[in-house]
Coordinates of C-alpha atoms in Angstrom, one line a residue:
X9 CA 0.1 0.1 -0.1
X10 CA 1.2 3.6 -0.7
X11 CA 2.3 6.0 1.8
X12 CA -0.6 8.0 1.1
X13 CA -3.1 5.5 2.2
X14 CA -1.0 3.6 4.9
X15 CA -3.2 4.7 7.8
X16 CA -6.7 3.5 7.5
X17 CA -9.5 6.1 8.4
X18 CA -13.1 4.9 9.1
X19 CA -14.7 8.2 8.4
X20 CA -13.6 11.4 6.6
X21 CA -15.5 14.6 6.0
X22 CA -14.5 16.7 3.1
X23 CA -15.6 20.2 3.2
X24 CA -15.7 21.5 -0.3
X25 CA -15.9 17.8 -1.4
X26 CA -18.0 18.9 -4.5
X27 CA -15.2 21.3 -5.7
X28 CA -12.4 20.4 -8.3
X29 CA -9.7 18.8 -5.7
X30 CA -12.2 17.9 -3.2
X31 CA -14.2 15.3 -5.4
X32 CA -11.0 13.7 -6.7
X33 CA -10.0 13.3 -2.7
X34 CA -13.5 12.1 -1.8
X35 CA -13.2 9.2 -4.8
X36 CA -9.8 8.6 -3.3
X37 CA -10.9 7.9 0.3
X38 CA -13.7 5.9 -0.9
X39 CA -11.3 3.7 -2.8
X40 CA -9.2 3.1 0.2
X41 CA -12.2 1.8 2.2
X42 CA -12.8 5.0 4.1
X43 CA -16.5 6.3 4.3
X44 CA -16.9 9.9 3.2
X45 CA -19.1 12.7 4.1
X46 CA -19.0 15.5 1.7
X47 CA -20.1 18.6 2.8
X48 CA -20.5 21.6 0.0
X49 CA -22.7 24.7 -0.4
X50 CA -22.1 24.4 -4.4
X51 CA -21.2 28.3 -4.5
X52 CA -18.4 26.9 -6.7
X53 CA -18.4 23.2 -6.4
X54 CA -20.9 21.1 -8.6
X55 CA -23.0 18.3 -8.1
X56 CA -22.0 16.6 -11.3
X57 CA -18.4 16.2 -9.6
X58 CA -19.8 13.6 -7.2
X59 CA -22.8 12.4 -9.2
X60 CA -20.9 9.0 -9.8
X61 CA -20.2 8.7 -5.8
X62 CA -23.8 9.1 -4.8
X63 CA -24.7 5.5 -5.0
X64 CA -21.3 3.9 -3.5
X65 CA -21.2 2.6 0.0
X66 CA -20.2 4.6 2.6
X67 CA -20.9 8.3 0.6
X68 CA -22.9 11.0 2.1
X69 CA -23.4 14.4 0.6
X70 CA -24.7 17.2 2.8
X71 CA -25.4 20.5 1.5
X72 CA -24.5 23.1 3.8
X73 CA -22.1 26.5 4.4
X74 CA -19.1 25.5 6.5
X75 CA -19.1 29.0 7.6
X76 CA -22.2 28.8 9.4
X77 CA -21.3 25.7 11.2
X78 CA -20.3 22.0 10.9
X79 CA -22.3 19.0 11.7
X80 CA -22.6 15.6 10.7
X81 CA -24.5 12.6 11.8
X82 CA -21.3 10.1 12.5
X83 CA -18.2 11.5 14.2
X84 CA -15.2 11.4 11.6
X85 CA -11.5 10.8 12.5
X86 CA -10.5 12.6 9.8
X87 CA -11.8 16.3 8.7
X88 CA -10.4 17.8 5.6
X89 CA -11.3 21.3 5.1
X90 CA -11.0 22.1 1.3
X91 CA -14.2 24.5 1.1
X92 CA -13.2 27.8 -0.5
X93 CA -13.5 29.5 -3.9
X94 CA -10.1 28.9 -5.5
X95 CA -9.8 30.4 -8.9
X96 CA -9.5 34.2 -9.5
X97 CA -12.8 34.2 -11.4
X98 CA -14.6 32.5 -8.1
X99 CA -13.2 34.5 -5.4
X100 CA -13.2 38.0 -7.3
X101 CA -16.9 37.3 -7.5
X102 CA -17.4 36.1 -4.0
X103 CA -14.9 38.0 -2.0
X104 CA -16.8 37.8 1.3
X105 CA -17.7 34.5 1.1
X106 CA -14.0 33.5 0.3
X107 CA -13.0 35.4 3.5
X108 CA -15.7 34.1 5.6
X109 CA -14.8 30.6 4.4
X110 CA -11.1 30.9 5.4
X111 CA -12.0 32.4 9.0
X112 CA -15.6 31.3 10.3
X113 CA -15.3 27.9 8.2
X114 CA -11.6 27.0 9.3
X115 CA -12.7 27.8 13.0
X116 CA -16.1 25.6 12.8
X117 CA -14.2 22.7 10.9
X118 CA -11.3 22.8 13.5
X119 CA -13.6 22.8 16.7
X120 CA -15.8 20.2 15.0
X121 CA -12.6 18.0 14.3
X122 CA -11.2 18.8 18.0
X123 CA -14.7 17.8 19.6
X124 CA -14.6 14.6 17.5
X125 CA -11.2 13.9 18.3
X126 CA -10.2 13.8 14.6
X127 CA -7.2 14.6 12.9
X128 CA -7.7 18.2 10.8
X129 CA -6.1 18.8 7.9
X130 CA -6.3 22.5 6.4
X131 CA -5.8 23.0 2.5
X132 CA -3.6 25.8 2.2
X133 CA -2.1 27.0 -0.8
X134 CA 1.0 28.6 -2.8
X135 CA -0.7 31.9 -3.0
X136 CA 0.3 32.6 0.9
X137 CA 3.8 33.4 -1.1
X138 CA 2.0 36.1 -2.9
X139 CA 4.5 37.5 -5.9
X140 CA 7.4 35.8 -4.4
X141 CA 11.0 37.0 -4.1
X142 CA 12.2 33.8 -3.3
X143 CA 12.6 30.8 -5.7
X144 CA 11.9 28.3 -5.4
X145 CA 9.6 28.7 -2.3
X146 CA 10.2 26.6 0.6
X147 CA 8.0 26.4 3.8
X148 CA 10.3 28.9 5.7
X149 CA 9.5 31.7 3.2
X150 CA 7.1 34.6 4.7
X151 CA 5.8 35.7 1.3
X152 CA 5.4 38.7 -0.3
X153 CA 1.5 39.5 -0.3
X154 CA -0.4 42.6 -1.2
X155 CA -3.1 42.4 1.9
X156 CA -5.4 44.9 -0.1
X157 CA -5.1 43.8 -3.5
X158 CA -7.6 42.0 -5.9
X159 CA -6.2 38.6 -4.8
X160 CA -5.9 39.4 -1.2
X161 CA -9.3 38.2 -0.1
X162 CA -8.2 34.7 -1.3
X163 CA -4.4 35.1 -0.2
X164 CA -5.3 36.5 3.5
X165 CA -8.1 33.8 3.9
X166 CA -5.6 31.2 3.5
X167 CA -2.9 32.8 5.6
X168 CA -5.3 33.7 8.1
X169 CA -6.5 30.1 7.9
X170 CA -2.9 28.6 8.8
X171 CA -2.6 31.1 11.9
X172 CA -5.9 29.6 13.2
X173 CA -4.9 26.2 12.6
X174 CA -2.0 26.7 14.4
X175 CA -3.5 28.5 17.3
X176 CA -5.9 25.7 17.8
X177 CA -3.3 22.9 17.8
X178 CA -1.2 25.1 20.6
X179 CA -4.3 26.1 22.6
X180 CA -6.4 23.2 22.5
X181 CA -3.8 20.2 21.5
X182 CA -6.0 19.6 18.0
X183 CA -4.3 17.2 15.7
X184 CA -3.5 19.4 12.9
X185 CA -1.7 19.4 9.7
X186 CA -1.5 22.1 6.6
X187 CA -0.5 21.5 3.1
X188 CA 0.2 24.3 0.9
X189 CA -1.0 23.2 -2.6
X190 CA 0.6 24.7 -5.7
X191 CA -1.1 24.9 -9.1
X192 CA -3.3 21.6 -9.5
X193 CA -5.0 20.7 -12.9
X194 CA -7.0 17.6 -14.4
X195 CA -10.3 16.7 -15.2
X196 CA -13.5 18.4 -13.7
X197 CA -12.1 21.6 -14.0
X198 CA -14.4 24.5 -15.2
X199 CA -13.3 25.8 -18.6
X200 CA -14.2 29.7 -17.5
X201 CA -12.6 29.4 -14.1
X202 CA -9.9 31.9 -15.1
X203 CA -6.9 29.3 -14.5
X204 CA -4.4 29.0 -17.2
X205 CA -4.8 25.1 -18.0
X206 CA -8.5 24.8 -18.2
X207 CA -8.6 28.1 -20.1
X208 CA -6.1 27.1 -22.6
X209 CA -7.6 23.6 -23.2
X210 CA -11.4 25.3 -23.6
X211 CA -9.9 27.8 -26.1
X212 CA -8.0 25.2 -28.2
X213 CA -10.6 22.9 -28.6
X214 CA -13.1 25.9 -29.7
X215 CA -10.5 27.1 -32.0
X216 CA -10.3 30.4 -30.1
X217 CA -7.2 32.3 -29.8
X218 CA -5.3 31.2 -26.5
X219 CA -5.0 34.3 -24.3
X220 CA -1.5 34.5 -22.7
X221 CA -1.2 37.3 -20.2
X222 CA 1.9 39.9 -20.3
X223 CA 4.9 38.2 -22.4
X224 CA 4.1 34.9 -21.1
X225 CA 7.2 34.5 -19.2
X226 CA 5.8 34.1 -16.1
X227 CA 6.0 30.6 -14.5
X228 CA 4.1 28.2 -12.9
X229 CA 4.7 24.8 -11.5
X230 CA 1.8 22.3 -12.3
X231 CA 1.1 19.1 -10.8
X232 CA -1.8 16.7 -11.7
X233 CA -4.7 16.3 -9.7
X234 CA -3.6 12.5 -8.9
X235 CA -0.3 13.4 -7.6
X236 CA -1.9 16.4 -5.3
X237 CA -4.3 14.1 -3.6
X238 CA -1.6 11.4 -3.1
X239 CA 0.3 14.3 -1.5
X240 CA -2.5 15.3 0.5
X241 CA -3.5 12.1 1.9
X242 CA 0.5 11.5 2.7
X243 CA 0.4 14.2 5.2
X244 CA -2.8 13.3 6.5
X245 CA -1.5 9.9 7.3
X246 CA 2.1 10.9 8.6
X247 CA 0.4 13.1 11.3
X248 CA 3.1 15.9 10.6
X249 CA 1.8 19.5 11.4
X250 CA 3.5 21.3 8.3
X251 CA 3.1 23.6 6.5
X252 CA 3.9 21.2 3.8
X253 CA 4.6 22.2 0.0
X254 CA 2.8 19.9 -2.3
X255 CA 3.3 20.7 -6.3
X256 CA 5.4 19.8 -9.1
X257 CA 8.9 21.4 -8.6
X258 CA 9.3 22.0 -12.5
X259 CA 8.4 25.3 -14.0
X260 CA 6.9 26.1 -17.0
X261 CA 6.2 29.7 -18.7
X262 CA 2.7 30.3 -19.6
X263 CA 3.8 30.8 -23.2
X264 CA 5.4 27.2 -23.0
X265 CA 2.0 26.0 -21.8
X266 CA 0.2 27.5 -24.3
X267 CA 2.2 26.2 -27.4
X268 CA 1.9 22.7 -25.4
X269 CA -2.0 22.7 -25.3
X270 CA -1.7 23.5 -29.0
X271 CA 0.2 20.7 -29.7
X272 CA -1.4 18.2 -28.0
X273 CA -5.1 19.4 -29.2
X274 CA -3.9 19.4 -32.5
X275 CA -5.6 23.0 -32.7
X276 CA -5.0 25.7 -35.5
X277 CA -5.4 28.0 -32.7
X278 CA -3.2 31.3 -32.3
X279 CA -1.9 32.8 -29.3
X280 CA -2.9 36.5 -28.4
X281 CA -1.2 38.4 -25.6
X282 CA -3.4 40.5 -23.4
X283 CA -2.6 42.7 -20.3
X284 CA -1.5 40.8 -17.1
X285 CA -3.9 40.7 -13.9
X286 CA -2.7 43.0 -10.9
X287 CA -0.6 41.1 -8.8
X288 CA 0.1 38.5 -10.9
X289 CA 3.1 36.5 -9.4
X290 CA 6.1 36.2 -12.1
X291 CA 7.1 33.1 -10.6
X292 CA 5.6 29.9 -8.6
X293 CA 7.4 26.6 -8.0
X294 CA 7.5 24.5 -4.8
X295 CA 10.6 23.4 -3.0
X296 CA 9.4 19.7 -2.0
X297 CA 12.4 18.9 0.0
X298 CA 10.2 18.3 3.0
X299 CA 7.7 16.1 1.2
X300 CA 10.2 14.1 -0.4
X301 CA 12.2 13.7 3.1
X302 CA 9.3 12.9 5.3
X303 CA 6.7 11.4 3.1
X304 CA 8.8 9.9 0.1
X305 CA 6.3 11.9 -2.1
X306 CA 7.2 13.6 -5.2
X307 CA 4.8 13.7 -8.6
X308 CA 4.7 11.0 -11.0
X309 CA 2.7 12.2 -13.9
X310 CA 4.4 14.6 -16.4
X311 CA 2.8 17.6 -17.8
X312 CA 2.4 16.0 -21.3
X313 CA 0.7 12.9 -19.8
X314 CA -1.6 15.0 -17.6
X315 CA -2.4 17.6 -20.2
X316 CA -3.4 14.6 -22.3
X317 CA -5.6 13.2 -19.9
X318 CA -7.5 17.0 -19.0
X319 CA -7.5 17.3 -22.6
X320 CA -9.4 14.0 -23.3
X321 CA -11.8 14.6 -20.4
X322 CA -12.6 18.2 -21.5
X323 CA -13.4 16.4 -25.4
X324 CA -15.8 13.9 -23.4
X325 CA -17.5 16.5 -21.2
X326 CA -17.4 19.5 -23.1
X327 CA -20.7 20.5 -21.9
X328 CA -20.1 19.9 -18.4
X329 CA -16.9 21.9 -18.5
X330 CA -18.6 25.1 -19.9
X331 CA -22.2 24.8 -18.5
X332 CA -21.1 26.9 -15.4
X333 CA -19.1 29.6 -17.2
X334 CA -21.1 32.4 -15.2
X335 CA -20.1 30.7 -12.0

């Protein structure tokens, strides 16, 4: 059995479980024999993401806003707090909801986990590093964040969530962990969520120009969702507090990514350069030394293979990927 699933969980609660990463996490837990309660308010998550899980033994779906409280019928031994708008299109549309989920929602999930004696894992983000002046970023780097910029509702919500999680562990002895997820991609992303991979794939398949911001030299580190989920479960099983970077340490420029998507889709689309968003990070790359040393974890899926799988999903589920363009 892999390191990620070496610890047996009886029942896990996943907040934001109908989201992109959350739904893959629910499926992986079910595959390992863990009963799962998925909690989601569907502000950004989608019922179709977990539709295939509804008839599986041990799966329960609860529609609720974790910012207003968290209760489930069966006490869990693992709480994974993944509720939060995560894409620029979502957190810019839902700024207060994003802040409340990261603050009130995190506290509610922590207190629920503590009361149940469960391990708690916070899904944080590489956005806590802001527009980094250190590359790659390790967990000791404090970041370079604009606290009043357009991205601050997400960045600061996650930074506050980390502080709350740390304080709860130190004050109440809650068994907590923090994972800082870098750019993750794969099936079930929405084509209009504002992130580079789904945007480029949608545009290429539709024959539209691929909109590269700035000069395209800004970098991201893309981790396929299966690898990200393995890393998350490895941190949960290990018992470490973290924070722990989970991501792919191989950088790719946005221009290189656009060209690769065009090649893999066989599209005739051209590249169109547009203005860069405010506070858009110039670089983003994780130092995963901690995850390698403590968890024996590192990504396995290459960018080309991961993009092929993602493109195949977009081809098959084109309507699902674009149906919620306004959300």
